[in-house]
């Protein structure tokens, strides 16, 4: 079956409630110097703010959630999913459904690692913003100051790249890239190869003119981080972001392997069009935009750290949270982060897996959804379907996403 660039558009989902995209690239640079240690994140509040609109997670509400999750699983054909909800003063709900491995029937479970797709973008942009805090770069610097050969490189700023307003073509929509990846999903790509697929198309619109989700933006930002730190991106994120945030189950892999224990992932983004096990697919093509892996507990912690800006100076976090309109009502995109109906965070999708870790400041509440497929149902990301079903029950005033598809299918 001939591959279609439309199919790969959902690789590495990212931007908003419906799943946005995927991002790639390996690394390569001169590596050196150490990083400034950062303090650990502050503990979560012990009581919920009054009038948050978050329902008490009673046994009756838990039963509603069980029913809703099973319904989405059945309708969307999802093998396995774990749903976690935590709200101060309201209780918690953590439950796994279905299987982590179709071949063995092993059950889905909260401790299992999964690939997190475009949630990786939140880590890459955090690493970039830390360099802003250290005076190593400025958000309004042009990308051409750090990376040569970028179309409009003298005009596109780092802020526009992080905010998905650069106008650069998304390499994961390129037909040649699509063909090569589907022909050999275990092959390795370099960041420069990925940029080549983008740059042959030229700019799509003037810098800053509008929102357009592109994995190309994050590959460039990953290269910027490497340039200013003198270290490989995976080492920067591990030392400067993961360790200070206390995330011990999250990794930026440099191979196709997943840390054990892990859930197998299943996708219909294949050359044949049939659903296949994508667990061993090489995520190098998603590099700074989507290559990382994590587990439920770490995603819970990270959702709050990301939304509250623990690892950044308050002024830098304020810049991050300044959103610009997307293509759906009630949703805005900041710098590697979104606000959808009050839920702050980022979703992620890559062949075989999807995650949705988000934080609702009004309630001090966190929602994390982890599943082992990215195959769509009625053109909707399954993580979005679960997010909407869950929030319709627990936060009816903040339903995620309460609208249709937000962006092209791209992981």
XYZ file of C-alpha atoms in Angstrom, residues 28-378:
351
model
C 25.355 16.084 17.129
C 27.558 18.826 18.461
C 30.562 19.576 20.567
C 29.812 18.731 24.169
C 31.249 20.089 27.372
C 30.558 22.185 30.527
C 28.417 21.502 33.562
C 25.015 22.892 34.424
C 23.813 25.088 37.261
C 21.873 22.925 39.767
C 18.280 23.963 40.353
C 16.087 23.515 43.459
C 13.496 20.715 43.555
C 9.859 21.561 42.830
C 7.759 22.833 45.709
C 5.217 20.402 47.217
C 1.596 20.543 46.017
C -1.014 22.363 48.101
C -2.687 20.305 50.831
C -6.122 21.840 50.398
C -8.147 22.692 47.323
C -9.219 26.286 46.627
C -12.876 26.962 47.311
C -15.310 26.906 44.428
C -13.069 24.999 42.053
C -15.853 23.048 40.381
C -13.947 19.749 40.752
C -16.229 16.973 41.942
C -15.403 14.927 45.014
C -13.950 11.627 43.818
C -16.422 9.445 45.693
C -17.090 5.770 44.924
C -20.119 6.865 42.913
C -18.046 9.249 40.789
C -15.391 6.553 40.397
C -18.073 4.246 39.045
C -19.077 6.923 36.528
C -15.471 7.255 35.466
C -15.062 3.475 35.124
C -18.089 3.349 32.841
C -16.940 6.308 30.728
C -13.413 4.951 30.276
C -14.673 1.497 29.302
C -17.076 3.061 26.803
C -14.293 5.018 25.067
C -12.059 1.944 25.064
C -14.779 -0.122 23.433
C -15.747 2.488 20.842
C -12.172 3.462 19.926
C -10.663 -0.022 20.118
C -7.997 0.966 22.659
C -5.926 -1.987 23.988
C -4.943 -0.437 27.314
C -5.244 2.825 29.227
C -4.404 4.235 32.652
C -6.290 7.245 33.985
C -5.107 9.300 36.947
C -6.874 12.175 38.699
C -5.650 14.010 41.775
C -7.192 17.088 43.433
C -6.379 18.414 46.923
C -9.324 17.832 49.229
C -11.220 15.944 46.518
C -9.458 12.593 46.591
C -7.802 10.660 43.793
C -8.652 8.148 41.096
C -5.989 5.941 39.512
C -7.054 2.940 37.488
C -5.752 0.857 34.580
C -7.898 -0.926 32.026
C -7.191 -3.433 29.275
C -3.878 -4.957 28.237
C -0.302 -3.732 27.906
C 0.639 -6.567 25.554
C -1.826 -8.111 23.127
C 0.390 -11.148 22.603
C 0.613 -12.189 26.243
C -2.492 -10.531 27.662
C -0.385 -8.805 30.343
C -2.561 -6.138 31.985
C -2.056 -2.420 31.594
C -0.587 -0.929 34.772
C 0.351 2.507 36.115
C 4.112 1.828 36.534
C 4.624 0.903 32.870
C 6.738 3.192 30.681
C 5.367 4.559 27.415
C 6.645 6.900 24.737
C 5.275 10.392 25.329
C 5.509 11.954 21.862
C 5.073 15.694 21.816
C 5.079 15.984 25.596
C 8.819 16.006 24.851
C 8.373 19.549 23.539
C 7.652 20.756 27.063
C 11.050 19.494 28.224
C 12.931 20.943 25.256
C 11.347 24.370 25.675
C 11.970 24.274 29.425
C 15.659 23.625 28.732
C 15.645 26.575 26.328
C 13.956 28.886 28.836
C 16.481 27.920 31.487
C 19.142 29.312 29.161
C 17.107 32.524 28.972
C 17.206 32.673 32.779
C 20.986 32.191 32.679
C 21.449 35.007 30.177
C 22.755 32.721 27.449
C 20.121 33.758 24.908
C 16.997 35.883 24.463
C 13.574 34.830 23.215
C 13.618 37.472 20.511
C 16.968 36.370 19.112
C 16.700 35.219 15.468
C 17.268 31.519 14.890
C 19.922 32.430 12.316
C 22.161 33.558 15.188
C 22.481 29.912 16.248
C 21.636 27.705 13.246
C 22.616 28.451 9.659
C 20.628 27.767 6.513
C 17.155 28.354 7.969
C 14.686 29.989 5.546
C 13.845 33.431 6.989
C 16.444 32.663 9.660
C 17.230 36.347 10.136
C 13.553 37.068 10.904
C 12.210 34.028 12.770
C 12.722 34.378 16.525
C 13.150 31.700 19.165
C 9.857 32.908 20.648
C 8.061 32.274 17.352
C 9.574 28.804 17.095
C 8.466 27.873 20.625
C 5.023 29.367 19.998
C 4.472 27.549 16.674
C 4.351 30.747 14.642
C 7.515 30.448 12.534
C 5.975 29.622 9.168
C 8.438 26.765 8.617
C 7.136 23.640 6.901
C 6.604 20.654 9.207
C 9.091 18.027 8.013
C 6.871 15.188 9.243
C 4.351 16.169 6.553
C 6.882 15.705 3.768
C 6.043 12.813 1.430
C 9.655 11.643 1.109
C 10.103 11.605 4.873
C 6.836 9.698 5.233
C 7.961 7.098 2.707
C 11.385 6.553 4.292
C 10.059 6.290 7.837
C 7.289 3.857 6.999
C 9.628 1.750 4.877
C 11.969 1.274 7.841
C 10.548 2.485 11.177
C 13.663 1.305 13.017
C 16.057 3.525 11.057
C 17.809 6.502 12.605
C 17.463 10.118 11.481
C 19.680 13.084 12.347
C 18.352 16.568 13.115
C 19.931 17.964 9.944
C 18.252 15.276 7.824
C 14.905 16.249 9.327
C 15.492 19.928 8.655
C 16.325 19.072 5.048
C 12.838 17.652 4.554
C 11.396 20.915 5.839
C 13.612 23.480 4.164
C 13.092 22.186 0.632
C 9.510 23.471 0.906
C 10.358 27.032 1.839
C 8.426 29.204 4.311
C 4.665 28.760 4.445
C 3.904 32.307 5.670
C 5.727 35.322 7.177
C 7.099 34.807 10.705
C 4.504 35.469 13.371
C 1.572 35.688 10.961
C -0.364 32.786 12.448
C -0.274 29.599 14.489
C 0.856 26.475 12.647
C 2.092 23.425 14.551
C 5.421 22.270 13.173
C 7.890 19.738 14.548
C 10.597 21.562 12.611
C 10.447 24.341 15.210
C 11.470 22.018 18.027
C 14.316 20.408 16.111
C 15.750 23.900 15.689
C 15.272 24.738 19.364
C 16.988 21.492 20.314
C 19.979 22.523 18.225
C 19.973 25.946 19.899
C 20.108 24.325 23.339
C 23.047 22.196 22.198
C 24.795 25.240 20.734
C 24.601 27.403 23.848
C 25.313 24.627 26.380
C 27.945 22.700 24.428
C 26.226 19.464 25.460
C 23.938 16.948 23.711
C 20.269 17.715 24.197
C 19.515 14.456 25.985
C 22.209 15.240 28.572
C 20.980 18.813 29.049
C 17.406 17.674 29.655
C 18.484 14.860 31.971
C 20.733 17.039 34.146
C 18.982 20.407 34.002
C 15.319 19.385 33.840
C 14.660 15.785 34.857
C 16.911 15.643 37.907
C 15.862 19.008 39.421
C 12.217 18.058 38.822
C 12.703 14.747 40.615
C 11.666 12.685 37.591
C 13.371 9.319 37.926
C 11.218 7.337 35.498
C 11.565 9.695 32.535
C 14.254 9.298 29.869
C 15.449 10.933 26.678
C 16.567 7.807 24.766
C 19.430 7.663 22.314
C 18.338 4.218 21.049
C 15.023 2.594 20.170
C 14.821 0.873 23.553
C 12.209 1.613 26.216
C 13.043 1.390 29.927
C 11.478 -1.608 31.658
C 8.778 -2.217 32.564
C 6.940 -0.916 29.516
C 3.677 -1.259 27.653
C 3.670 -2.401 24.051
C 2.344 0.237 21.653
C 0.071 -0.325 18.654
C -0.457 1.873 15.585
C -2.236 1.868 12.234
C 0.301 4.392 10.876
C 2.007 1.668 8.896
C 3.035 1.032 5.295
C 0.362 -1.664 5.011
C -2.354 0.281 6.801
C -2.801 -2.609 9.227
C -2.321 -2.207 12.961
C 1.152 -3.265 14.066
C 3.257 -3.367 17.235
C 5.375 -0.177 17.137
C 7.178 -0.704 20.446
C 10.608 -1.089 18.804
C 10.252 1.800 16.355
C 13.152 4.226 16.567
C 12.040 7.627 17.931
C 15.115 9.450 16.608
C 12.946 11.109 13.982
C 11.035 12.772 16.822
C 14.119 13.901 18.777
C 13.542 17.294 20.461
C 9.894 17.224 19.429
C 8.828 13.774 20.566
C 11.416 11.111 21.447
C 11.075 10.850 25.243
C 9.494 8.168 27.452
C 7.963 8.334 30.931
C 5.437 6.791 33.324
C 2.277 7.866 35.112
C 3.857 9.072 38.355
C 6.432 11.230 36.618
C 3.846 12.693 34.251
C 1.687 13.589 37.239
C 4.568 15.441 38.872
C 5.674 17.085 35.635
C 2.199 18.387 34.776
C 2.212 20.560 37.892
C 5.885 21.556 37.611
C 5.341 22.629 34.015
C 2.168 24.616 34.673
C 3.482 26.379 37.787
C 6.962 27.109 36.433
C 8.965 25.694 39.319
C 12.139 25.362 37.250
C 12.007 28.882 35.808
C 12.106 32.451 37.045
C 8.584 33.865 37.504
C 9.032 36.398 34.697
C 10.147 33.698 32.284
C 7.206 31.472 33.232
C 4.892 34.428 32.665
C 6.272 34.768 29.139
C 5.762 31.060 28.586
C 2.103 31.229 29.597
C 1.233 34.122 27.265
C -0.912 32.286 24.734
C -1.935 33.191 21.216
C -5.092 31.865 19.554
C -5.157 28.475 17.946
C -7.759 27.179 15.549
C -10.342 26.312 18.202
C -12.329 28.368 20.705
C -11.200 28.211 24.307
C -7.651 27.167 23.425
C -4.381 29.040 23.240
C -0.727 28.080 22.733
C 2.146 29.594 24.664
C 5.798 28.571 24.506
C 5.719 24.795 24.256
C 2.545 24.688 26.358
C -1.196 25.063 25.826
C -4.231 26.227 27.773
C -7.370 24.345 26.766
C -10.512 25.239 28.704
C -8.319 26.053 31.711
C -6.274 22.852 31.563
C -2.589 23.736 31.153
C -0.040 21.345 29.695
C 0.599 19.494 26.464
C -0.521 16.244 24.892
C 1.689 13.765 23.113
C 1.273 11.151 20.415
C 3.744 8.967 18.575
C 3.079 5.689 16.741
C 1.861 3.260 19.389
C 1.313 5.652 22.283
C -0.488 8.762 23.521
C -0.343 10.725 26.754
C -2.321 13.632 28.156
C -0.808 15.235 31.307
C -2.552 18.509 32.241
C -3.044 20.711 35.293
C -6.053 22.805 36.340
C -4.781 25.685 38.531
C -8.217 26.649 39.854
C -8.518 23.274 41.582
C -4.850 22.419 41.999
C -5.888 19.316 40.069
C -3.912 17.048 37.776
C -5.160 14.676 35.085
C -2.912 12.164 33.351
C -4.077 9.741 30.686
C -1.670 7.159 29.264
C -2.575 4.716 26.487
C -0.864 2.268 24.171
C -2.278 3.219 20.810
C -2.450 6.318 18.629
C -4.993 4.882 16.181
C -7.794 7.365 15.717
C -11.518 6.923 16.096
C -13.764 9.135 13.941
